[in-house]
mmCIF file of C-alpha atoms (C1' of nucleotides) in Angstrom:
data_model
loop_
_atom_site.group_PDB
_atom_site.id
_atom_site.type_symbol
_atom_site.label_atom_id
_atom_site.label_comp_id
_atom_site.label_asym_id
_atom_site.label_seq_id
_atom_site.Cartn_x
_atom_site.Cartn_y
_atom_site.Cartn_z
ATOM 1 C CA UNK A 3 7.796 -13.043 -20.110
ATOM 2 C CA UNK A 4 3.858 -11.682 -19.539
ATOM 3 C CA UNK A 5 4.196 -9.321 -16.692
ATOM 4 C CA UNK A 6 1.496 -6.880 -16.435
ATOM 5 C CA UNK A 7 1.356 -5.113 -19.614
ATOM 6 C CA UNK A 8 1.592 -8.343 -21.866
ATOM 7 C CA UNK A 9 -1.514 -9.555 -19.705
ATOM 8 C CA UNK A 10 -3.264 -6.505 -20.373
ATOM 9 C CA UNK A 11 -2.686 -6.520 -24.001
ATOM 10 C CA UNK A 12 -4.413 -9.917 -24.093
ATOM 11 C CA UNK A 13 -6.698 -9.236 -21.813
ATOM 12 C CA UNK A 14 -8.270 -6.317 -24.567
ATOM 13 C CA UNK A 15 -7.758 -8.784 -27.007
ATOM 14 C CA UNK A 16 -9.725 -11.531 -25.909
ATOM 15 C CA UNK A 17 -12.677 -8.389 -24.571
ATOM 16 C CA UNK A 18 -12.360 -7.492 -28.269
ATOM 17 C CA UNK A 19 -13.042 -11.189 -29.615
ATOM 18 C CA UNK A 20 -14.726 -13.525 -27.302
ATOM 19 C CA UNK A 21 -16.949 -10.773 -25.311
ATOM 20 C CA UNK A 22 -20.824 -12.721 -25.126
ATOM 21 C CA UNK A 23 -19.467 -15.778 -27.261
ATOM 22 C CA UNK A 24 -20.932 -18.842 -25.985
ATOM 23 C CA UNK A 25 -19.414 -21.953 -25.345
ATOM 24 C CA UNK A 26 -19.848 -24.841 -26.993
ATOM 25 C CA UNK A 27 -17.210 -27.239 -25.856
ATOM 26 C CA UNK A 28 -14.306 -28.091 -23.933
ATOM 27 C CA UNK A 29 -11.263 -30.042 -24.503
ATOM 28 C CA UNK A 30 -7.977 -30.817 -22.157
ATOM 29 C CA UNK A 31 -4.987 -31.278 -24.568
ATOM 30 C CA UNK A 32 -2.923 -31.267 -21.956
ATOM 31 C CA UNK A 33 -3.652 -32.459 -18.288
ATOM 32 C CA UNK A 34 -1.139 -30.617 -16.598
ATOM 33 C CA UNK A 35 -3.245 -27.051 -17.733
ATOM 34 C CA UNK A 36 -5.854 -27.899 -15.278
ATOM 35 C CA UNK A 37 -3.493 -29.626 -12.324
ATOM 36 C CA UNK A 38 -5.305 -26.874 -9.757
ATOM 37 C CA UNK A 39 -8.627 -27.632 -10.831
ATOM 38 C CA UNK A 40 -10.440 -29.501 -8.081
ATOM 39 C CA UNK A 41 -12.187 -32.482 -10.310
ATOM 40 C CA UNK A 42 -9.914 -32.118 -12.849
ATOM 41 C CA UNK A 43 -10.133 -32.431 -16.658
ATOM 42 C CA UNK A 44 -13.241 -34.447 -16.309
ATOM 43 C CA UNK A 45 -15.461 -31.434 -13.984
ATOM 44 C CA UNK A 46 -13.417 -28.653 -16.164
ATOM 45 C CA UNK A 47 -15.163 -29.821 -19.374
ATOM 46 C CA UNK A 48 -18.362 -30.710 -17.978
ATOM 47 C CA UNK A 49 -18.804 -27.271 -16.264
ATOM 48 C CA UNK A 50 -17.775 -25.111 -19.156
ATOM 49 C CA UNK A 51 -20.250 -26.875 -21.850
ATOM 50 C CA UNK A 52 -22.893 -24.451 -22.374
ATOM 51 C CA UNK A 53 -21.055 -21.086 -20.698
ATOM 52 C CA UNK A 54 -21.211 -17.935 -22.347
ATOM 53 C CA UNK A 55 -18.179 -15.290 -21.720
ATOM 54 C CA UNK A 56 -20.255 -12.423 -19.788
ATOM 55 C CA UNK A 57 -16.749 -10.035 -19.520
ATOM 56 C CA UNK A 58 -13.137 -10.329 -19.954
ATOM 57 C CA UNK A 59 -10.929 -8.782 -16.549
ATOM 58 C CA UNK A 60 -7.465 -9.031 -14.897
ATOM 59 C CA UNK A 61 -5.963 -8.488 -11.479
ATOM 60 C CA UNK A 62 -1.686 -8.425 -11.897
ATOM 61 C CA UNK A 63 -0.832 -11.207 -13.979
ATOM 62 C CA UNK A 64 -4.198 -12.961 -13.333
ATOM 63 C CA UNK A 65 -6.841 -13.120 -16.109
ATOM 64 C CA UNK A 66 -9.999 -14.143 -15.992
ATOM 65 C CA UNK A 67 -12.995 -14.767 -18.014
ATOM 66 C CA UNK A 68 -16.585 -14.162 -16.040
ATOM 67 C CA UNK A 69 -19.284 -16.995 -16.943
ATOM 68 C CA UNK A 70 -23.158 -17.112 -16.801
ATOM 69 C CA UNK A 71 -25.401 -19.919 -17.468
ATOM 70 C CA UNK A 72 -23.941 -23.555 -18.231
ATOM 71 C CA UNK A 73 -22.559 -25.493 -14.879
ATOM 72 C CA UNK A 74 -20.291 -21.936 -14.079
ATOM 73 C CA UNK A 75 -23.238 -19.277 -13.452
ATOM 74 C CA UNK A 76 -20.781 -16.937 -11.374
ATOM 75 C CA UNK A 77 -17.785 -18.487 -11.607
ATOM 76 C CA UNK A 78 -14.790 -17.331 -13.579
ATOM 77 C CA UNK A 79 -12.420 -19.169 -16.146
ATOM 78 C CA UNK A 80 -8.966 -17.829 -14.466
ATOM 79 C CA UNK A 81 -6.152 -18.132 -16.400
ATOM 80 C CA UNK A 82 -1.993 -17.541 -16.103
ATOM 81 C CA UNK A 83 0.017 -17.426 -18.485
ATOM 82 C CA UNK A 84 2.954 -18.660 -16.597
ATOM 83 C CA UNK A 85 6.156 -18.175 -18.416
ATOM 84 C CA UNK A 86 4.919 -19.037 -22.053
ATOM 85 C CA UNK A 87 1.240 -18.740 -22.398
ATOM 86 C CA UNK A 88 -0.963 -17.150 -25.051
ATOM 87 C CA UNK A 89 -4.610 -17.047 -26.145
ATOM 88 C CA UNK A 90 -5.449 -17.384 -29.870
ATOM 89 C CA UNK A 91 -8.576 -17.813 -31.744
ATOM 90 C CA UNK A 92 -8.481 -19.546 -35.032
ATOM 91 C CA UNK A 93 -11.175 -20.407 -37.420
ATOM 92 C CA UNK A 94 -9.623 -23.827 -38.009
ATOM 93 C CA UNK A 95 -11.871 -27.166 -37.426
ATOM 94 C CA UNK A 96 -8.943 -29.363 -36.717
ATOM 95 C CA UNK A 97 -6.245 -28.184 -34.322
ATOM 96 C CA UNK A 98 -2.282 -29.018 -35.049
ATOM 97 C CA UNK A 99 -0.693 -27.704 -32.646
ATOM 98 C CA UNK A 100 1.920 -29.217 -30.307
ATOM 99 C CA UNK A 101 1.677 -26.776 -27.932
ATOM 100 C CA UNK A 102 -1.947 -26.116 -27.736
ATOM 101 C CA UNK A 103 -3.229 -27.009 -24.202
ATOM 102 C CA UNK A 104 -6.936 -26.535 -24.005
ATOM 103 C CA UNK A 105 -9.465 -25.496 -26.639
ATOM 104 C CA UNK A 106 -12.933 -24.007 -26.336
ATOM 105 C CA UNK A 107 -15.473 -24.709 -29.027
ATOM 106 C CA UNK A 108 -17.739 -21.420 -29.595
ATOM 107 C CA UNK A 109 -20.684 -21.269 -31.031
ATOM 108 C CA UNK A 110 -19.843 -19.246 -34.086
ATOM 109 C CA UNK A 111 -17.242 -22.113 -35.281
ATOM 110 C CA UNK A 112 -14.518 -20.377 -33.781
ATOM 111 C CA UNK A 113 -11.807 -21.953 -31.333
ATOM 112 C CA UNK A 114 -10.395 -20.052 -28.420
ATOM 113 C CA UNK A 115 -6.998 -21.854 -27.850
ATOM 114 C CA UNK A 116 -4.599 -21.972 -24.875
ATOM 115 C CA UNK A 117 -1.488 -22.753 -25.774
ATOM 116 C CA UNK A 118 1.737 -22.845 -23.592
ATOM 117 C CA UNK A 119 5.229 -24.225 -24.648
ATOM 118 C CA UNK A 120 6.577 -24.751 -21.034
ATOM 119 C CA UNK A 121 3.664 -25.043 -19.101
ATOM 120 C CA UNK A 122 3.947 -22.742 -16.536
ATOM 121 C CA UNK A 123 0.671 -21.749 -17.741
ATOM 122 C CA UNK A 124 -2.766 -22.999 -16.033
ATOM 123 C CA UNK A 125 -6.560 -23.096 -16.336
ATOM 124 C CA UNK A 126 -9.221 -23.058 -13.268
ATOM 125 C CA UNK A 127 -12.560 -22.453 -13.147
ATOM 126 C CA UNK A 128 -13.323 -20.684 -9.777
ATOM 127 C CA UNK A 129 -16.081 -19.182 -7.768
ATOM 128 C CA UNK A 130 -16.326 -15.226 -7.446
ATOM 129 C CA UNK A 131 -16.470 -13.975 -4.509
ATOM 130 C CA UNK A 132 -17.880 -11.014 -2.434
ATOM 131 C CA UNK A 133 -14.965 -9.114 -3.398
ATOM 132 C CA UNK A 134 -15.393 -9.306 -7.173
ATOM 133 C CA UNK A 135 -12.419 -11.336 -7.704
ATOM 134 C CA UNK A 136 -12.435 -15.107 -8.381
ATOM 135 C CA UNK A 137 -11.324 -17.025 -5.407
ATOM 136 C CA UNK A 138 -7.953 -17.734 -6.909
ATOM 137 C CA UNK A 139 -7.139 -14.536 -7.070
ATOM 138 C CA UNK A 140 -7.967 -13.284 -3.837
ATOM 139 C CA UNK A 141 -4.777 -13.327 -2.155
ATOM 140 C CA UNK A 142 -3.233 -11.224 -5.375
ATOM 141 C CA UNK A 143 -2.736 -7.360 -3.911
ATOM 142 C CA UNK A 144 -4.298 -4.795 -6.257
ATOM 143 C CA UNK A 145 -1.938 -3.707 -9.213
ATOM 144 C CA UNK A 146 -1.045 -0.148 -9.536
ATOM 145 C CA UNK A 147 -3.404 0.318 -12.707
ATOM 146 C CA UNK A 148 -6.677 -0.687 -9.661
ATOM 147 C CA UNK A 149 -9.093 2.332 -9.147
ATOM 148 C CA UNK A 150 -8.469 1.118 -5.548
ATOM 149 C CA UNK A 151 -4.887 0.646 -5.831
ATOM 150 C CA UNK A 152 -3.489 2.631 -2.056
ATOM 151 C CA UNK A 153 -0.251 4.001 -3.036
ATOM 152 C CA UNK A 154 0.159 5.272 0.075
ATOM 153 C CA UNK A 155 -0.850 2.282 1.643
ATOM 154 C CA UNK A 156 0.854 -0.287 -0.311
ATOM 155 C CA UNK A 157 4.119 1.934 0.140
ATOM 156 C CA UNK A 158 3.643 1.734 4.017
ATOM 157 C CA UNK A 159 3.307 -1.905 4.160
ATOM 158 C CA UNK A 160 6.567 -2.192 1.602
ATOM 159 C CA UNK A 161 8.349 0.370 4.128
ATOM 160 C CA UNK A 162 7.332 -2.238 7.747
ATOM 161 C CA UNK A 163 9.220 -5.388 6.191
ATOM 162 C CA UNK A 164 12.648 -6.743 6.607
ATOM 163 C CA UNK A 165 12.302 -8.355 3.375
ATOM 164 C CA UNK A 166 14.367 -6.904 0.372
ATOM 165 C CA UNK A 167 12.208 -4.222 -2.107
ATOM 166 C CA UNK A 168 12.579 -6.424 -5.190
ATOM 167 C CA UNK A 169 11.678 -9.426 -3.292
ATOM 168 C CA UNK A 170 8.661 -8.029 -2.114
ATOM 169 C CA UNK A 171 7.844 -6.690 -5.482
ATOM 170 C CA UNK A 172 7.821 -9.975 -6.997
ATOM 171 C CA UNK A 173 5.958 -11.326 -4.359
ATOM 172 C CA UNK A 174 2.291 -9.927 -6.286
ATOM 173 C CA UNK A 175 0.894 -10.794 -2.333
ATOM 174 C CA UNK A 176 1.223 -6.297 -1.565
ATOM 175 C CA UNK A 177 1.544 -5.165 -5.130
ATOM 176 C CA UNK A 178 1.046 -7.073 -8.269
ATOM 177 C CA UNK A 179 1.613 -6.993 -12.337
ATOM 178 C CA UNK A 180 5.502 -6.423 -11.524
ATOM 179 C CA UNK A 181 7.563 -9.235 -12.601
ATOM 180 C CA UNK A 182 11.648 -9.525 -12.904
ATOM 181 C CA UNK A 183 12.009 -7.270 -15.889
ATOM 182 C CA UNK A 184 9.961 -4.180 -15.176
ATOM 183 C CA UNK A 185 11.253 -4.733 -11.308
ATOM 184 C CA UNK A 186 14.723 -4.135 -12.713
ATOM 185 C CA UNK A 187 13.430 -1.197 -14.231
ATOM 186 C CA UNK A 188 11.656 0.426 -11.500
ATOM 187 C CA UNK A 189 14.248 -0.181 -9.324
ATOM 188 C CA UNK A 190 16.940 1.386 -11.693
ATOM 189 C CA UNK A 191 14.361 4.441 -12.648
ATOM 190 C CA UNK A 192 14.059 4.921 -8.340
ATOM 191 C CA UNK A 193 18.370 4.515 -8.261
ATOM 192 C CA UNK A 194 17.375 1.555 -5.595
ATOM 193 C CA UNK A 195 19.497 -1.415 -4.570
ATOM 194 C CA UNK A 196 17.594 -4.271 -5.309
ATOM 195 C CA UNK A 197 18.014 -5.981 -1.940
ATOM 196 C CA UNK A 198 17.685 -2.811 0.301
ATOM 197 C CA UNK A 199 15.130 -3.996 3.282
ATOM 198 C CA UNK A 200 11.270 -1.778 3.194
ATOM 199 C CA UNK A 201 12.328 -0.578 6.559
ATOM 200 C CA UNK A 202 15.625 0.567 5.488
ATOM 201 C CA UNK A 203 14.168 2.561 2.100
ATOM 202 C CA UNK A 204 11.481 3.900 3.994
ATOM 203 C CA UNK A 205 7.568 4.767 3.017
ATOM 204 C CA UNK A 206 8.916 8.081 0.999
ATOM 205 C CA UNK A 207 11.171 5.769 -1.366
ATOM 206 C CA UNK A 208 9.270 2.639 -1.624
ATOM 207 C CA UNK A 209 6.440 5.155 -3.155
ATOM 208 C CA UNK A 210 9.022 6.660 -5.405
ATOM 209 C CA UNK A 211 9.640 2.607 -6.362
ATOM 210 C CA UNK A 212 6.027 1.606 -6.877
ATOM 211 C CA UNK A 213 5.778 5.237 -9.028
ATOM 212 C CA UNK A 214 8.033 4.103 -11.382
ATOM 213 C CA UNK A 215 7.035 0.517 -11.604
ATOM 214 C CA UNK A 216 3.447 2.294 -12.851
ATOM 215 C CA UNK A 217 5.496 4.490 -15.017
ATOM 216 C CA UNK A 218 7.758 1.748 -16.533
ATOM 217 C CA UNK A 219 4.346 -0.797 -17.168
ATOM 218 C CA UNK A 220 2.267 2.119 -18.564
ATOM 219 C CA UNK A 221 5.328 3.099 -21.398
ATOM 220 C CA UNK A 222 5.355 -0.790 -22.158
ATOM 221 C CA UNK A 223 1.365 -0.822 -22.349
ATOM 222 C CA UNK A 224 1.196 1.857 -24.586
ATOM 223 C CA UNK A 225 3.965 0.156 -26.830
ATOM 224 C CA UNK A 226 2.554 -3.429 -27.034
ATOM 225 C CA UNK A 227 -1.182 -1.760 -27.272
ATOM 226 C CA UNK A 228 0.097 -0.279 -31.220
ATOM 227 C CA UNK A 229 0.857 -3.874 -32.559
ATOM 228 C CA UNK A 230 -2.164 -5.461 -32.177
ATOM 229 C CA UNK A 231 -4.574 -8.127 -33.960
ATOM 230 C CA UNK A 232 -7.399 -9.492 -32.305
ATOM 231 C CA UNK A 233 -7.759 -12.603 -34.036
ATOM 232 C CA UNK A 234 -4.255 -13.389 -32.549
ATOM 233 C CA UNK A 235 -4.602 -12.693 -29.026
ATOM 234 C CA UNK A 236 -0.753 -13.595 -28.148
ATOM 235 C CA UNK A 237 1.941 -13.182 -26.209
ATOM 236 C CA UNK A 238 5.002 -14.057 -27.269
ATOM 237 C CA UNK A 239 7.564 -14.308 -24.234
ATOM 238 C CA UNK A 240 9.902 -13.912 -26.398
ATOM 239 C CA UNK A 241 9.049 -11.058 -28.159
ATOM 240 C CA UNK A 242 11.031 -7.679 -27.885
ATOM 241 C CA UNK A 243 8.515 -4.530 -29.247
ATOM 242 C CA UNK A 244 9.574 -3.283 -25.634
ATOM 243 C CA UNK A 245 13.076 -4.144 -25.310
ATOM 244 C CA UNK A 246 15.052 -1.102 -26.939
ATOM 245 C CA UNK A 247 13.199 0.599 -24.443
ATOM 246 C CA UNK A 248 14.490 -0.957 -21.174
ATOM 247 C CA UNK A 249 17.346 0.305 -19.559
ATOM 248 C CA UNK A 250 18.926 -1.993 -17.456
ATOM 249 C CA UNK A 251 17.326 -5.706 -17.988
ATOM 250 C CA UNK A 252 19.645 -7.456 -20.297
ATOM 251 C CA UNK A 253 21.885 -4.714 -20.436
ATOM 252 C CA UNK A 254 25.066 -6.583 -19.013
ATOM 253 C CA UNK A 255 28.117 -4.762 -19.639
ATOM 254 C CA UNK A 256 26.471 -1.847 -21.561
ATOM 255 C CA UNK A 257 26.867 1.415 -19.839
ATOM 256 C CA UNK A 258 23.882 2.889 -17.616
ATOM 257 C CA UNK A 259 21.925 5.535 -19.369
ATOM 258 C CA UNK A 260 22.954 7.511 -16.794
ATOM 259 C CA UNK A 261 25.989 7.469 -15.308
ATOM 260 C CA UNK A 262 27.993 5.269 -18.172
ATOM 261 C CA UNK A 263 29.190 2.830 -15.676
ATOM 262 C CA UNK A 264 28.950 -1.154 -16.964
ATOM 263 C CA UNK A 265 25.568 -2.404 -16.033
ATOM 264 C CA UNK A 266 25.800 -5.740 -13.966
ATOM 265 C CA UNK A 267 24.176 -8.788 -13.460
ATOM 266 C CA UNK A 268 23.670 -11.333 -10.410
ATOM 267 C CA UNK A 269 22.256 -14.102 -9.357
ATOM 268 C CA UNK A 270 19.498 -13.572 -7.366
ATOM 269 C CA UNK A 271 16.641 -16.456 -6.092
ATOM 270 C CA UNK A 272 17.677 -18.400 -8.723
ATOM 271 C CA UNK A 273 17.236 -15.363 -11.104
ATOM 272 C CA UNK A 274 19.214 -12.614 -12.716
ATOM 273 C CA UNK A 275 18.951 -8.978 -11.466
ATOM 274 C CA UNK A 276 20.293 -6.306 -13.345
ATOM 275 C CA UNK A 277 21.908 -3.238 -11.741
ATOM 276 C CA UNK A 278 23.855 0.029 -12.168
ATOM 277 C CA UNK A 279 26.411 -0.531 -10.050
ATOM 278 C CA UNK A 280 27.003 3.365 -9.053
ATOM 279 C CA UNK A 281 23.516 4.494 -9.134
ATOM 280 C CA UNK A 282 22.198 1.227 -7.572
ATOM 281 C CA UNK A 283 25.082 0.935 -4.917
ATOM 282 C CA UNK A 284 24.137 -1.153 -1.675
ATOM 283 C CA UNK A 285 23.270 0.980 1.520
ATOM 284 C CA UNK A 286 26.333 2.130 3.753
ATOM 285 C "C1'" DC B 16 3.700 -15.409 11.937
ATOM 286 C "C1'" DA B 17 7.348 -13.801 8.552
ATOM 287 C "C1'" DT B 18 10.493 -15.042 5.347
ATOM 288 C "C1'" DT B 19 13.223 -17.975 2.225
ATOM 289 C "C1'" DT B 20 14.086 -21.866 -0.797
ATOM 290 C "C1'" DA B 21 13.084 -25.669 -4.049
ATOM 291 C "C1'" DT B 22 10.306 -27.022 -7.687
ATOM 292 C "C1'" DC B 23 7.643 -27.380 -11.832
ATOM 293 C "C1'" DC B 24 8.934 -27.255 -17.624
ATOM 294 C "C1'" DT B 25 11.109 -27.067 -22.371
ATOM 295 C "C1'" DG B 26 13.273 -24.476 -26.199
ATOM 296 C "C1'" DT B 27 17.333 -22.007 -27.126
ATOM 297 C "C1'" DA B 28 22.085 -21.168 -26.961
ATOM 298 C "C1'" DA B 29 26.575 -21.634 -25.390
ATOM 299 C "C1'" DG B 30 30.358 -24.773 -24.292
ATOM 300 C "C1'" DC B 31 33.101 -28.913 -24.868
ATOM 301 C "C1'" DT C 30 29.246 -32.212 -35.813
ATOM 302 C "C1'" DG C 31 26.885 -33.752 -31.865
ATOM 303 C "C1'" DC C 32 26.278 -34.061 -27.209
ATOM 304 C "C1'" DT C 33 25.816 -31.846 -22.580
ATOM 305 C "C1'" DT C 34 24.834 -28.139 -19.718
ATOM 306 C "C1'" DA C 35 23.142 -23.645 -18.337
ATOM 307 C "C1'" DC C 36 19.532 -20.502 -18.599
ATOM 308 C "C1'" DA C 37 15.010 -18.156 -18.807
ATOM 309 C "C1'" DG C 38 11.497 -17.366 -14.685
ATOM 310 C "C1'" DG C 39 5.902 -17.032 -11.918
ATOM 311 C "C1'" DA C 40 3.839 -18.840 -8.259
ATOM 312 C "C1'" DT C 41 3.470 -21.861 -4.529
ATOM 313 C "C1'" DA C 42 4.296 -25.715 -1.398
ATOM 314 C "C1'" DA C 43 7.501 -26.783 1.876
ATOM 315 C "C1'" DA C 44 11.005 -25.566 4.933
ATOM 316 C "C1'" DT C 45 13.244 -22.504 8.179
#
DNA sequence: CATTTATCCTGTAAGC
DNA sequence: TGCTTACAGGATAAAT
């Protein structure tokens, strides 16, 4: 599943290929891509004829392609890759491909291709604001990989809610990038019960959290940054290059890396969380 | 306001 | 073998 460091991967894939193309053409393969665009498939098409890709930038999970000229000067193409989505270019004219949900026509002859098999995925062109950050994205806190990322901040406002850490973690409203795998990694790297309330864990230990959620997303960067082509700018949700490296997710019944004892899983907001249950015992 | 829950979707895999 | 069911989960609208 794209968390962070799946979105950055394609993120430097798609700076590395589509930087200053221009495009040509639009298509909607698939309506539901573009269900949050206001106007729909018909001003999504119209609006992108004639844009050229001016840089290539993320926030969390959030990409998002800036646009001059055409009917988007200053607007962005944000995109999410939901549970399933990847980018690809191809140099293909026609386009078979069941899964392939929009397509942009470049100038060059290329195609820049969304495709998403479940469609969690969407499309939406949107307006930057003041901030820098396309409208859509402005309620997304600052990952930990920011310049301006606060740790001591963001640790503070994690410590002054009731809420549970690994609820708030997944929340991306405080913090964002983390998503339910390297969230049961940080919190097994911080020996954290996954439902302990901020105000319970205090500022000292939700920092110690939010250190290893950087720590755990910058190993898996560096991992799926080796294996990488940029005329397939993919992610595969699938896809393991990371997995023999995580220590709890999907690690039911093998013994922590720690303490040996069977690693558990539970059901949690209609989710699994993974957990040592000796190192990761509840409070009290 | 803060917080929690239901919902969207489809390919894969396990169970009967 | 073939059918049914459970599961994976990010973000958000709706509910509490």
């Amino acid at each position: 599943m794209p968390e962070l460091p799946e979105v950055e991967t394609v993120r430097r894939g798609l700076a590395s290929a589509v930087l200053a193309a221009d495009i040509v053409s639009a298509q909607v393969r698939h309506r539901r891509v573009v269900r949050r665009q206001p106007g729909g498939a018909r001003h999504f098409t119209i609006a992108l004829a004639g844009s050229r890709i001016t840089s290539v930038q993320r926030r969390g999970k959030y990409l998002w392609l800036e646009l001059a000229d055409g009917g988007c000067d200053g607007a962005a193409l944000v995109a999410h890759l939901g549970m399933s989505g990847q980018f690809r270019v191809t140099e293909k004219q026609r386009i078979h491909d069941n899964h392939a949900r929009a397509a942009l026509r470049l100038a060059d002859g290329r195609t820049l291709l969304f495709r998403d098999q479940r469609t969690f995925g969407w499309l939406l062109l949107s307006d930057i604001g003041a901030t820098g950050v396309p409208e859509a994205v402005a309620h997304i806190g600052r990952d930990p990989f920011d310049p301006e990322y606060d740790l001591a901040a963001v640790s503070a406002r994690l410590a002054s809610s009731n809420s549970g850490i690994k609820r708030q973690l997944l929340s991306q409203t405080v913090v964002s990038g983390v998503g339910n795998i390297y969230a049961d990694e940080a919190l097994w790297r911080a020996e954290v019960f996954p439902e302990t309330p901020g105000v319970l864990l205090g500022q000292q230990r939700c920092a110690e959290v939010l250190t290893q959620a950087h720590a755990v997303m910058a190993a898996a960067l560096a991992a799926g940054g080796t294996s990488f082509d940029p005329l397939y700018v993919a992610v595969n949700g699938e896809s393991g290059w990371f997995e023999r490296s995580l220590d709890v997710y999907g690690r039911e019944g093998e013994p922590c890396r720690r303490c040996g004892a069977p690693i558990m899983r539970e059901r949690f907001t209609n989710r699994s969380s993974h957990r040592c249950p000796k190192c990761q015992a509840p409070p009290h």
